[in-house]
XYZ file of C-alpha atoms in Angstrom:
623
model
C -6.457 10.155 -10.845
C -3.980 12.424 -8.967
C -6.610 13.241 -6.688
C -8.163 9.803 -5.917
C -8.075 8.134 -2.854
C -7.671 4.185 -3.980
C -8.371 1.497 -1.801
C -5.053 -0.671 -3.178
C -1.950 0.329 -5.167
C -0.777 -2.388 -6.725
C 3.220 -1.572 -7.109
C 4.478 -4.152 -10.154
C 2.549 -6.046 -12.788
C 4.208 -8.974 -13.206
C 2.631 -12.346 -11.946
C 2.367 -11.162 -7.947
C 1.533 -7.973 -9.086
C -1.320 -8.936 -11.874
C -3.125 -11.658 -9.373
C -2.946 -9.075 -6.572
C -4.525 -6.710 -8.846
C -7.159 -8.557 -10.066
C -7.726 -10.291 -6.668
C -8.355 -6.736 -4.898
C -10.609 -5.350 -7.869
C -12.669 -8.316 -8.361
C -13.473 -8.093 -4.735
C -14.475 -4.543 -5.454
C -11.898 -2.593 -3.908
C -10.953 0.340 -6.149
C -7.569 -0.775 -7.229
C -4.569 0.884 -8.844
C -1.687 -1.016 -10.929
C 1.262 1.076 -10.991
C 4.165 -0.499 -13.354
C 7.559 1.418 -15.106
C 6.368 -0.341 -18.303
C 2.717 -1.202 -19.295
C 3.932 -2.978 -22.088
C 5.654 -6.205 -19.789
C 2.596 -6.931 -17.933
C 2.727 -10.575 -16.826
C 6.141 -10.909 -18.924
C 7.783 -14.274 -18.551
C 11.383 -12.862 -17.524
C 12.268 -16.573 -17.815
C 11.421 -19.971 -19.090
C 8.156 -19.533 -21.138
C 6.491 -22.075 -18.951
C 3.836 -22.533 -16.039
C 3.393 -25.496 -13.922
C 5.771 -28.525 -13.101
C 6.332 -30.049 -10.126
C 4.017 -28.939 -7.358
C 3.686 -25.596 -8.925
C 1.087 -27.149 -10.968
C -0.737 -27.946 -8.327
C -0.453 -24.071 -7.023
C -1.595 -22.792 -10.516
C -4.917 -25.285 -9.900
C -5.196 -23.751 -7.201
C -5.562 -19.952 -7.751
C -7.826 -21.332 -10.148
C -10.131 -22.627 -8.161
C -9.825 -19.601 -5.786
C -10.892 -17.364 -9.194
C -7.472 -15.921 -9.966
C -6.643 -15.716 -13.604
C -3.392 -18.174 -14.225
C -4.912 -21.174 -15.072
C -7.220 -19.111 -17.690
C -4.118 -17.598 -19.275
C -2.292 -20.546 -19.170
C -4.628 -22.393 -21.020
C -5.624 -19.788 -23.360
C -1.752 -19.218 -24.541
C -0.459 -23.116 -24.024
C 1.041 -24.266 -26.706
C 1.972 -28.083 -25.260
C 0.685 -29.910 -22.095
C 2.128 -32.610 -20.532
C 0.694 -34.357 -17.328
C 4.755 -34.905 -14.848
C 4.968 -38.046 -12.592
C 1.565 -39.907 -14.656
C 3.615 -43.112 -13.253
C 3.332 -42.228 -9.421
C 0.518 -41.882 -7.179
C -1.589 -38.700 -8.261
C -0.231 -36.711 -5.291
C 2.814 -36.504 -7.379
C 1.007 -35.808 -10.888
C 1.777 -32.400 -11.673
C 0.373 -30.513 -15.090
C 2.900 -27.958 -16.803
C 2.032 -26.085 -19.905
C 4.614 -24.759 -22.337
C 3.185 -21.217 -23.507
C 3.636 -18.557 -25.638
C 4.978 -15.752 -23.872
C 3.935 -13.127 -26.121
C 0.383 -14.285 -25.976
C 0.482 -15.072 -22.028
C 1.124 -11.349 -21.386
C -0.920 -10.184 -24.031
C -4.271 -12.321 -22.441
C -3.121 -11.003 -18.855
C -3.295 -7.489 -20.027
C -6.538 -7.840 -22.220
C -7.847 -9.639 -18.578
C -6.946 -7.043 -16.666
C -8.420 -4.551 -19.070
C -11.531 -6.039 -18.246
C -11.596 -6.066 -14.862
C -14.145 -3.607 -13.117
C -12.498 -0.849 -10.630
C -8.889 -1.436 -11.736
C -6.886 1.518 -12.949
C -3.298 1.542 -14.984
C -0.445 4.020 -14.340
C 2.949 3.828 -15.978
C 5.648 5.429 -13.821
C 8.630 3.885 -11.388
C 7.549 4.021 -7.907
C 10.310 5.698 -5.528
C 8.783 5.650 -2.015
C 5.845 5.206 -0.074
C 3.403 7.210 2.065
C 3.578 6.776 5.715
C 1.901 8.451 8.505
C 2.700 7.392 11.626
C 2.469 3.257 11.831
C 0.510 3.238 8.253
C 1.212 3.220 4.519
C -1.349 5.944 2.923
C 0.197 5.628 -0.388
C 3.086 5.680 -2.931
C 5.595 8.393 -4.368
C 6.199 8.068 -8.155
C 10.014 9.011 -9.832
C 8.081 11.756 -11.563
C 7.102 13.035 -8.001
C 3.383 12.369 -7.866
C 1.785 11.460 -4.504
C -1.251 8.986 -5.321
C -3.189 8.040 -1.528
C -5.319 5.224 -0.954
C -5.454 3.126 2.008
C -3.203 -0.365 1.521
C -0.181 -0.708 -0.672
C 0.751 -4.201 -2.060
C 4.788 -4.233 -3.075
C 5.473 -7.112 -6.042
C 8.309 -5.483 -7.613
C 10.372 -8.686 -8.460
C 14.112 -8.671 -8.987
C 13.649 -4.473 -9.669
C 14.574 -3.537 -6.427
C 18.381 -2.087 -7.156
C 18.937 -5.255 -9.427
C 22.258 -5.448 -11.187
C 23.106 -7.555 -13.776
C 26.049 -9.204 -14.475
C 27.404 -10.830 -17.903
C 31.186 -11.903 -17.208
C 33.381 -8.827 -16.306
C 30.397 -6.478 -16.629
C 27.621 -5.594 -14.960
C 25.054 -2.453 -15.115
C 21.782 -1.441 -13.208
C 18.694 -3.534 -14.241
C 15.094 -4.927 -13.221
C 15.644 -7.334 -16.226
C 17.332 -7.186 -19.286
C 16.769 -3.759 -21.369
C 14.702 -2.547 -18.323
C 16.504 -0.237 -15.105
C 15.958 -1.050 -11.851
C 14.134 0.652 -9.111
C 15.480 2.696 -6.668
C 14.104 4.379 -2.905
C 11.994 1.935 -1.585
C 14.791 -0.523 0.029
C 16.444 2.703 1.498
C 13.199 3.411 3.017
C 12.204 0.256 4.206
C 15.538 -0.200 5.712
C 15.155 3.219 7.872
C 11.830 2.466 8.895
C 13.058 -0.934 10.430
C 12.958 -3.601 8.136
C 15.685 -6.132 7.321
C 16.987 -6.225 3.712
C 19.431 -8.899 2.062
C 20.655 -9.432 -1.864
C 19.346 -12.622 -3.593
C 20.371 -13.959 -7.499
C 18.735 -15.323 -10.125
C 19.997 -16.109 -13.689
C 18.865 -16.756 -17.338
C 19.798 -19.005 -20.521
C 20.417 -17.235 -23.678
C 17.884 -17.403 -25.911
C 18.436 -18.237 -29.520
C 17.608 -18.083 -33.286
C 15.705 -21.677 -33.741
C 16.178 -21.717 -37.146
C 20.102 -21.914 -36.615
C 18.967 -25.455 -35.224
C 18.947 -29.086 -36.058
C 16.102 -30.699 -34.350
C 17.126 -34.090 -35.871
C 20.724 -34.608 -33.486
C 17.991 -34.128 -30.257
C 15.526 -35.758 -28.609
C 11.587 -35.155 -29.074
C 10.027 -33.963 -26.603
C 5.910 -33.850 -27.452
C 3.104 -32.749 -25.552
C 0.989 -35.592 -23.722
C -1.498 -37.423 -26.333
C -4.520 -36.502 -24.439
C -3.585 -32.767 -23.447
C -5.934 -31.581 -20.311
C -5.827 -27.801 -19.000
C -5.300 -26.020 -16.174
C -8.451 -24.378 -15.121
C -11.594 -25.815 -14.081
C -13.765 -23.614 -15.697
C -15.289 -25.306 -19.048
C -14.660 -21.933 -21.143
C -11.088 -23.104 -21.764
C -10.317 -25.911 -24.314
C -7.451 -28.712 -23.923
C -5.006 -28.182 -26.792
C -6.410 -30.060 -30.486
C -2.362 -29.223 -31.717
C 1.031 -29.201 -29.589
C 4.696 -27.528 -30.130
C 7.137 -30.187 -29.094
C 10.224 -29.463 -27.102
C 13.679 -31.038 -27.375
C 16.366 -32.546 -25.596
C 19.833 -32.473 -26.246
C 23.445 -33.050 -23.581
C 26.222 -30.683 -22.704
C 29.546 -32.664 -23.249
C 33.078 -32.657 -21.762
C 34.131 -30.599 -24.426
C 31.429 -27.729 -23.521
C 32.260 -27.676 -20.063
C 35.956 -27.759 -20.722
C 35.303 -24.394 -22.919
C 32.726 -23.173 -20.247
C 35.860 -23.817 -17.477
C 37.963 -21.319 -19.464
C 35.356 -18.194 -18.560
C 35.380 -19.336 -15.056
C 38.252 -16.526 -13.913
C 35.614 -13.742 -15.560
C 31.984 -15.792 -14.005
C 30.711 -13.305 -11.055
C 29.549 -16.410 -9.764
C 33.523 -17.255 -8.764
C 35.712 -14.601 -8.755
C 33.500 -12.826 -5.632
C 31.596 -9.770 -7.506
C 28.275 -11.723 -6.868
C 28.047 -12.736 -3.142
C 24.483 -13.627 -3.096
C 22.716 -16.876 -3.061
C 20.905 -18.004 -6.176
C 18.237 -20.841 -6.037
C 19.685 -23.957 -5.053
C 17.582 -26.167 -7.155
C 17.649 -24.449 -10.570
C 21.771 -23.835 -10.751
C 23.652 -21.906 -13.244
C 25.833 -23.729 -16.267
C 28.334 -23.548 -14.756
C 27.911 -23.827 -10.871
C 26.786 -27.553 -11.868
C 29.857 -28.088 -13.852
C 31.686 -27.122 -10.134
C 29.276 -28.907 -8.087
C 28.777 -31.855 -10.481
C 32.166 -31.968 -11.538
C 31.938 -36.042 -12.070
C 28.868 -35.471 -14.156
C 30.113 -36.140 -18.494
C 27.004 -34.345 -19.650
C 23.948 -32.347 -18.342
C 20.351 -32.448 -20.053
C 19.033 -29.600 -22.373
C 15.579 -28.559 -22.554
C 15.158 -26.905 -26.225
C 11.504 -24.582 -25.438
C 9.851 -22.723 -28.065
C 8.855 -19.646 -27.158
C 5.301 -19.104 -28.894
C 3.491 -20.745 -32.478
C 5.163 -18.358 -34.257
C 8.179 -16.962 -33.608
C 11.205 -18.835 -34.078
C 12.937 -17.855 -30.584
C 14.427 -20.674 -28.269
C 14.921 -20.877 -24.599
C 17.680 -23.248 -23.873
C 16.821 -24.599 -20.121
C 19.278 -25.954 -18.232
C 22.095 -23.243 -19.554
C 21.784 -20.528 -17.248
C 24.928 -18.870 -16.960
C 26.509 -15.774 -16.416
C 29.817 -16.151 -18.294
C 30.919 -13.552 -20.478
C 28.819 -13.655 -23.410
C 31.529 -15.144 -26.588
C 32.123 -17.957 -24.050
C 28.403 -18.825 -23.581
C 28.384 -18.922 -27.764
C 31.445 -21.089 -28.194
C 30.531 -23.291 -25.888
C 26.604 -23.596 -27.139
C 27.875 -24.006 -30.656
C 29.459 -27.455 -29.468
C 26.355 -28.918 -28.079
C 24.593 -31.644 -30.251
C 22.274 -29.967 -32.621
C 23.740 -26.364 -31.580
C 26.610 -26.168 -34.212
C 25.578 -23.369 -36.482
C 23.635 -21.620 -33.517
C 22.753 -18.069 -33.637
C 22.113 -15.599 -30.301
C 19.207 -14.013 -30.137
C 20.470 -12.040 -26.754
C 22.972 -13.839 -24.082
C 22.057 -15.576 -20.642
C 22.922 -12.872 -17.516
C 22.463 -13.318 -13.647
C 20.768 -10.659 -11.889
C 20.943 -9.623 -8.077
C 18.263 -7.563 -6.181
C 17.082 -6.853 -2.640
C 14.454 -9.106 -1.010
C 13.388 -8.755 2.557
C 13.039 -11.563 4.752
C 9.584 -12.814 4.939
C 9.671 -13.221 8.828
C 8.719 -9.970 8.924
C 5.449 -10.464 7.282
C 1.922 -11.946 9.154
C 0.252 -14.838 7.401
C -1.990 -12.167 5.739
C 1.372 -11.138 3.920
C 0.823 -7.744 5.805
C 3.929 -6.122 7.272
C 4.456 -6.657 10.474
C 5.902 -2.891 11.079
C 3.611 -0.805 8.680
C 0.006 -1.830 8.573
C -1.660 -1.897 5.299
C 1.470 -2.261 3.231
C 1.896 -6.334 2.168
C 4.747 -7.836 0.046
C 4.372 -10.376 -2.543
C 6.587 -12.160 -4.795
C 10.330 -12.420 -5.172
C 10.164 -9.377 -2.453
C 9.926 -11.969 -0.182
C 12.709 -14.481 -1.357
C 11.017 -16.884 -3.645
C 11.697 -17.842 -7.076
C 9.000 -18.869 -9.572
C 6.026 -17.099 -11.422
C 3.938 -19.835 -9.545
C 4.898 -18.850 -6.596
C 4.820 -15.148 -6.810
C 1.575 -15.173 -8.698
C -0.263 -17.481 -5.513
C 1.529 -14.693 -2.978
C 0.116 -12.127 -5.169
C -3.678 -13.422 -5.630
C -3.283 -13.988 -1.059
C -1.824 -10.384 -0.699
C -4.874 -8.807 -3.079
C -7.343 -10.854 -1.287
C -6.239 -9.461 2.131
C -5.654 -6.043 1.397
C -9.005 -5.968 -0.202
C -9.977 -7.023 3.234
C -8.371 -4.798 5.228
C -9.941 -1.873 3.632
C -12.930 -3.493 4.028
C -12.972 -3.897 7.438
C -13.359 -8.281 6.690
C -11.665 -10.582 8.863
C -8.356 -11.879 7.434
C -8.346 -14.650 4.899
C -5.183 -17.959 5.326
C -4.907 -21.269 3.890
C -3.674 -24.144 6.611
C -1.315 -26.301 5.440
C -3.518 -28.863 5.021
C -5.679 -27.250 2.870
C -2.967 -25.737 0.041
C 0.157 -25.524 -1.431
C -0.639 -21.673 -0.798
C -1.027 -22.390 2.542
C 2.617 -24.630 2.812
C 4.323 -21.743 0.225
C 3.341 -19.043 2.978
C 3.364 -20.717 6.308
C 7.271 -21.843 5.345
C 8.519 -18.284 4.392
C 6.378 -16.441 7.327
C 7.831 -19.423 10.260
C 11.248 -20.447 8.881
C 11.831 -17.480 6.205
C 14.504 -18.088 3.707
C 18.473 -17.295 3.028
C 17.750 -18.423 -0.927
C 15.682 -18.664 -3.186
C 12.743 -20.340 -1.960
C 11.030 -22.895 -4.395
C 7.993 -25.084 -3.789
C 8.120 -28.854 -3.950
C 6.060 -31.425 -2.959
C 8.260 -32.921 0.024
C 7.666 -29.535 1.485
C 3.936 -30.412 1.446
C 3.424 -33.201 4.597
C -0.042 -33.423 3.609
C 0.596 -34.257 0.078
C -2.251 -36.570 -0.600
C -4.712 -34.357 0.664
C -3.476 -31.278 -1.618
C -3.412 -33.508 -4.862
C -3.713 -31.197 -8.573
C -7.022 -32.906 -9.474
C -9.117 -31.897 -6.382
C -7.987 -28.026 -6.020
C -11.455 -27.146 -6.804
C -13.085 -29.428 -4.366
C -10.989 -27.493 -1.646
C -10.811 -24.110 -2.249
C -13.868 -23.069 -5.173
C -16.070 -22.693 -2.181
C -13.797 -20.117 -0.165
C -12.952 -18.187 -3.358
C -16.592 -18.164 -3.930
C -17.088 -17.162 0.128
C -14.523 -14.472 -0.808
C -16.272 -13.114 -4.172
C -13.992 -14.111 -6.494
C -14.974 -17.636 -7.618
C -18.113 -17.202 -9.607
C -21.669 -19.065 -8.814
C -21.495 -20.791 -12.314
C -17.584 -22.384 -11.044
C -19.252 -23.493 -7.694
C -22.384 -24.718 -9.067
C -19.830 -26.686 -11.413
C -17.856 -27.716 -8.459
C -20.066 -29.292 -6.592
C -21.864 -31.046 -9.467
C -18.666 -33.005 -9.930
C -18.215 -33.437 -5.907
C -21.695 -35.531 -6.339
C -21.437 -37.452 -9.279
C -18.097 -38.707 -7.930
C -19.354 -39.425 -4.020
C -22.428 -41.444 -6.289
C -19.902 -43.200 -8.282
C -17.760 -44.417 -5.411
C -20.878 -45.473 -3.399
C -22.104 -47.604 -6.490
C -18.339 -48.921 -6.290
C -18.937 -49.650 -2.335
C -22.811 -50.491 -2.862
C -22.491 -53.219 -5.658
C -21.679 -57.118 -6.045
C -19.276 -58.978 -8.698
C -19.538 -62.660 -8.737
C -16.364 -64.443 -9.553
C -17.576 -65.643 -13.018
C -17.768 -62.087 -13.896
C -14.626 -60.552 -12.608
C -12.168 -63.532 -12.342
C -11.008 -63.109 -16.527
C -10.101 -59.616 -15.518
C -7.920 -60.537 -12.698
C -6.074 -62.940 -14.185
C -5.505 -60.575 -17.248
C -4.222 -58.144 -14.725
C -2.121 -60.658 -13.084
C -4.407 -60.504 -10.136
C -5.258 -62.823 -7.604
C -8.966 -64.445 -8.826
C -11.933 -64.462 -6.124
C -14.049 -67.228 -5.315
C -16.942 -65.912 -4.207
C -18.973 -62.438 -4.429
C -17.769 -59.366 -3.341
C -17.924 -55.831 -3.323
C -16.730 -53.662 -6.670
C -14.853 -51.159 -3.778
C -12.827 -53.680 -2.465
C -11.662 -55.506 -5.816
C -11.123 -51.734 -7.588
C -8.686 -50.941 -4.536
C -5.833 -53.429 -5.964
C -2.815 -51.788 -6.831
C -2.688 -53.724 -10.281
C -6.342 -52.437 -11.693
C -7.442 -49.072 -12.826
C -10.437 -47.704 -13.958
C -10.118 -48.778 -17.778
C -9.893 -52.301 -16.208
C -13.339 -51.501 -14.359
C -14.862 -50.411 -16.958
C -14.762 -54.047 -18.830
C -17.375 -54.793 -16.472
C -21.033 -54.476 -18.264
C -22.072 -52.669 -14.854
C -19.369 -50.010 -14.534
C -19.587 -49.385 -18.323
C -23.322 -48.836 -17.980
C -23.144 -46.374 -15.334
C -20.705 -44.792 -16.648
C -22.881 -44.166 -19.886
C -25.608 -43.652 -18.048
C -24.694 -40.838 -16.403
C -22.703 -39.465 -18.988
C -19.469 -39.358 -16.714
C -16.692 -37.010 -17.775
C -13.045 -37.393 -17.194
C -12.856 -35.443 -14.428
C -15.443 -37.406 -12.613
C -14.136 -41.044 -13.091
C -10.404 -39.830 -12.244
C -11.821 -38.332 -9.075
C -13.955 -41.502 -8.425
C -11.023 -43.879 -9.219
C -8.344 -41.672 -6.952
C -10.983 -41.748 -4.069
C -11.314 -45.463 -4.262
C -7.868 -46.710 -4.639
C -6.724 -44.005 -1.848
C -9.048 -43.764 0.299
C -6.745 -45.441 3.308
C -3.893 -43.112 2.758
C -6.326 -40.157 2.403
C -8.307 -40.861 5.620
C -4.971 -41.570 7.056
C -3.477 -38.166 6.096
C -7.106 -36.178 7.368
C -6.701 -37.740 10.841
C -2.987 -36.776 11.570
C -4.079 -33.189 10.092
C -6.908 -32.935 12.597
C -4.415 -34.195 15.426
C -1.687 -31.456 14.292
C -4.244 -28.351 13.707
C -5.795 -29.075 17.517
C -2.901 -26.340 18.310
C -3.876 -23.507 15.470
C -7.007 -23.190 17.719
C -4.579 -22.288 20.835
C -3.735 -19.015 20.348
C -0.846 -16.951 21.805
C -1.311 -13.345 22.886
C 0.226 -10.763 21.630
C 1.870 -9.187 23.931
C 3.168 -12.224 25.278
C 6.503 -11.897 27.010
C 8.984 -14.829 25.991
C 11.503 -13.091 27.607
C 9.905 -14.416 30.968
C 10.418 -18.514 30.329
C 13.418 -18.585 31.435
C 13.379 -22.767 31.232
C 12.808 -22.116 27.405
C 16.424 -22.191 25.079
C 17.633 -18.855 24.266
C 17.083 -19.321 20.911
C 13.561 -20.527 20.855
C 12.832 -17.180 22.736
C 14.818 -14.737 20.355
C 13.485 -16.810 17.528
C 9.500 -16.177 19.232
C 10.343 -12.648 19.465
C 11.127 -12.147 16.337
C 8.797 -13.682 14.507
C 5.698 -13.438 16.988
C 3.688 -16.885 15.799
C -0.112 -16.328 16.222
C -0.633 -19.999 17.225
C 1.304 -22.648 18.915
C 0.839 -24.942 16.023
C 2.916 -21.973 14.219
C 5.361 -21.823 16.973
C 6.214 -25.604 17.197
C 7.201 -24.997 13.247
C 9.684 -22.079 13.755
C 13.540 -23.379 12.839
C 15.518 -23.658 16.822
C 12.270 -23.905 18.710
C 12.349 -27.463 19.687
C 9.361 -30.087 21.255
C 10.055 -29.616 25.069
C 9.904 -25.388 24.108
C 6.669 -25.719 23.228
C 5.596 -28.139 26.188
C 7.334 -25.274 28.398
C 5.186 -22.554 26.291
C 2.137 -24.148 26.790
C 2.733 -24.805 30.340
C 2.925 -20.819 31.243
C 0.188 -20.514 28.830
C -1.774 -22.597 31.617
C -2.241 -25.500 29.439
């Protein structure tokens, strides 16, 4: 091994670091995953959860570009629930909850698996540069391994410190140390640093727990899955979750740790992710709020461990108990081990390309909480883009990007790269203008055929693909194609509160009213027939019945996207000299400099460069 020149070294194996590894082999690059622990591959530091809100819609994505989350997510669910069923489907987001000692154990048996990938347990230190390039890593036990591009996923690792009330010690995550050398060495060669925070619930004894004072929380009653593949199985049994309330009493007892919380007496200065606060920094933000909702998560089909969402804290650790024993349900509660924040170095992601290649070493990318986002969605979609395009690199292949029309990926990257972050950075669907366009259901339909273009998505998951892209573009022509005469369709209307018709018309244009669905439809003989006929699945008729009743918002949505993405075809060079338009604001040309947009569509999204900067930018770019 020592004397092996790899094509990728994979630094990290949790999510980042396992799709990046897999991405990179699977595209036959010879591939090396280097990781202090082989034992925490693809751990869930966290919530033992994938999906939600728009990250489900990521997940269903690097599953349709042939990365491996939606498999393992399927494969170790053990509930599935179908978020925001009641609004349009560009909100409907799936979420499994999974068991976290079988998600990491199917990751690593994955990996295994994988042609040209390699395992080495040891603590990376430092890299290998030679002149402008990274030509490999440095290990703590002072082995040099070469190859020729270097993908960093090392988490919250990087010099992380955690912090339980008054103490605090050196750690990548609890029971693990942290990593040391490679921010010192970034930082000389150039590159910005800055401290970030996360935090965890404690997790607890479930048998110490009575599930009748809560609120049941069950799986949906027709479970799907996450990937697209048919060699996965929607769940035939579900774990359910529970719900329970913090009260005024708990935060009164949670107040009294507040002079010992890091969060507030100034020993933790970074920011921690706005969106998924601590215990107590709601308690101080919300501080009209009586009570805050309690997500009670089982953490596998077995074991009787608890994650208790929605109690992150980092209070000293016999506050966090006396205040959990007065929640509802949480009276005789036993700790498994307590909730603890934890800071680490990120860099910010400015300083990347849309590749997620450094913009100061070439070959060495960054994926993952390295760049300042929070999420095993999100670090596992950076990871599966920063395999792909090291792969490439080596390989002498043209980059590979997603627009933001075309992906959350796409969104997730172009924000950090354009407007970088100062927190945490979580995805959401208002980040996503082109929502309807990047719905959960038709991932596959937009990316299968550039993961198969790429290698990764195999012939069987295009062939499958497409077969479903034609039986649903037949089913909405025989929607558009066929007549309903008002004897036929006027008791389903009125059952439907609908207005009736009074004279024949087209199945497309009735279908489109807000009030029907396809069940409704399908009381017609016709639709019923062809339905049986050609042995529909569910997959087909929710694509067919999406594609009628939006089809005016979706066309809608495709135009403005082909108006905005006129400008990634105008290209800025790269030596261009901002420093020259002097009619531009100084800030739009520091802000240019800096992060050196390929494209004016890239430019005009860059936080401080305004309209009339880019009108002046296009002007001495003699358009």
């Amino acid at each position: 091994m020592f004397n092996e020149v790899y094509d990728v070294i994979v630094v990290g194996a949790g999510h980042a670091g396992s799709e990046a590894a897999a991405a990179a082999a699977n595209m036959g690059s010879k591939t090396l995953l280097v990781t202090m622990n082989l034992q925490n591959i693809a751990q869930m530091s966290c919530n033992p959860a994938m999906g939600g809100i728009a990250k489900g819609q990521i997940v269903r994505e690097i599953d349709a570009l042939g990365g491996y989350s939606g498999l393992v997510s399927d494969t170790s669910a053990i509930q599935f629930k179908m978020l925001n069923k009641s609004k349009g489907p560009a909100m409907w987001s799936p979420r499994v909850q999974s068991d976290r000692m079988r998600f990491a154990e199917d990751w690593r048996l994955l990996l295994e698996r994988t042609p040209n990938l390699d395992f080495y347990q040891d603590m990376v230190g430092g890299l290998l540069i030679e002149g402008e390039r990274v030509v490999g890593v440095k290990t703590a036990l002072g082995v040099d391994i070469r190859s020729k591009a270097v993908v960093l996923t090392n988490g919250t690792f990087l010099n992380g410190l955690i912090h339980i009330g008054d103490k605090n010690f050196g750690g990548g995550r609890a029971g693990e140390k942290a990593a040391t050398g490679i921010t010192e060495q970034l930082v000389d060669l150039g590159f910005d640093a800055g401290r970030m925070k996360t935090g965890t619930p404690p997790r607890v004894d479930g048998r110490s727990l009575d599930y009748s004072k809560m609120v049941e929380q069950p799986g949906d009653a027709q479970p799907e899955k996450f990937s697209f593949l048919d060699i996965t199985k929607p769940l035939e049994k579900q774990r359910s979750c529970y719900m329970t309330y913090t009260s005024a009493l708990v935060h009164d007892l949670l107040r009294e740790g507040f002079d010992r919380s890091p969060m507030f007496n100034g020993r933790i200065k970074s920011l921690g992710p706005r969106y998924c606060p601590s215990i107590e920094d709601k308690i101080n933000r919300f501080a009209d709020k009586e009570r805050h909702q309690l997500f009670v998560e089982p953490e596998g089909w077995n074991t009787v461990e608890v994650y208790v969402n929605g109690f992150s804290t980092s209070l000293p650790e016999e506050v966090q108990f006396r205040a959990l024993r007065s929640v509802q349900g949480f009276e005789n509660v036993k700790f498994f081990r307590p909730g603890y924040a934890i800071e680490y170095d990120y860099f910010p992601p400015t300083q990347l390309w849309h590749t997620l290649e450094t913009k100061l070493v070439k070959g060495l990318f960054f994926a993952g909480q390295i760049n300042g986002t929070t999420g095993y969605e999100e670090a596992a979609s950076q990871g599966l883009m920063a395999g792909i395009n090291a792969s490439l690199k080596v390989q002498g292949k043209a980059p590979f990007t997603l627009q933001r029309d075309e992906a959350y990926i796409g969104v997730l990257i172009d924000d950090l790269i354009t407007k970088g972050t100062e927190e945490p950075y979580r995805m959401f669907t208002s980040r996503a203008e082109y929502r309807t366009l990047l719905r959960q259901d038709n991932a596959d339909l937009r990316l299968t055929p550039k993961g198969y273009a790429l290698g990764l998505a195999s012939e069987k998951r295009l062939r499958r693909m497409e077969e479903k892209q034609a039986s649903s573009k037949q089913f909405v022509s025989f929607f558009k194609n066929t007549s309903v005469r008002p004897e036929d369709i006027n008791p389903i209307l009125e059952s439907h509160n609908s207005a009736p018709v009074s004279q024949a018309g087209k199945l497309f244009k009735i279908f489109a009213r807000p009030n029907l669905d396809m069940k409704a439809m399908q009381q017609l003989e016709s639709v019923a027939a062809y339905i049986q006929d050609h042995q529909l699945d569910r997959e087909v008729i929710e694509q067919t019945e999406i594609q009628v009743k939006y089809s005016g918002y979706i066309a809608k949505e495709k135009n403005n996207a082909d108006k905005l993405n006129r400008l990634e075809y105008v290209k800025i060079p790269e030596d261009f000299d901002y420093a020259k338009i002097k009619s531009m604001s100084f800030e739009a040309r520091e802000k240019l400099k800096k992060v050196r947009p390929k494209t004016v569509s890239q430019a005009s999204r860059i936080s401080g460069v305004s309209p009339n900067d880019i009108s002046v930018l296009l002007v001495y770019m003699g358009r």
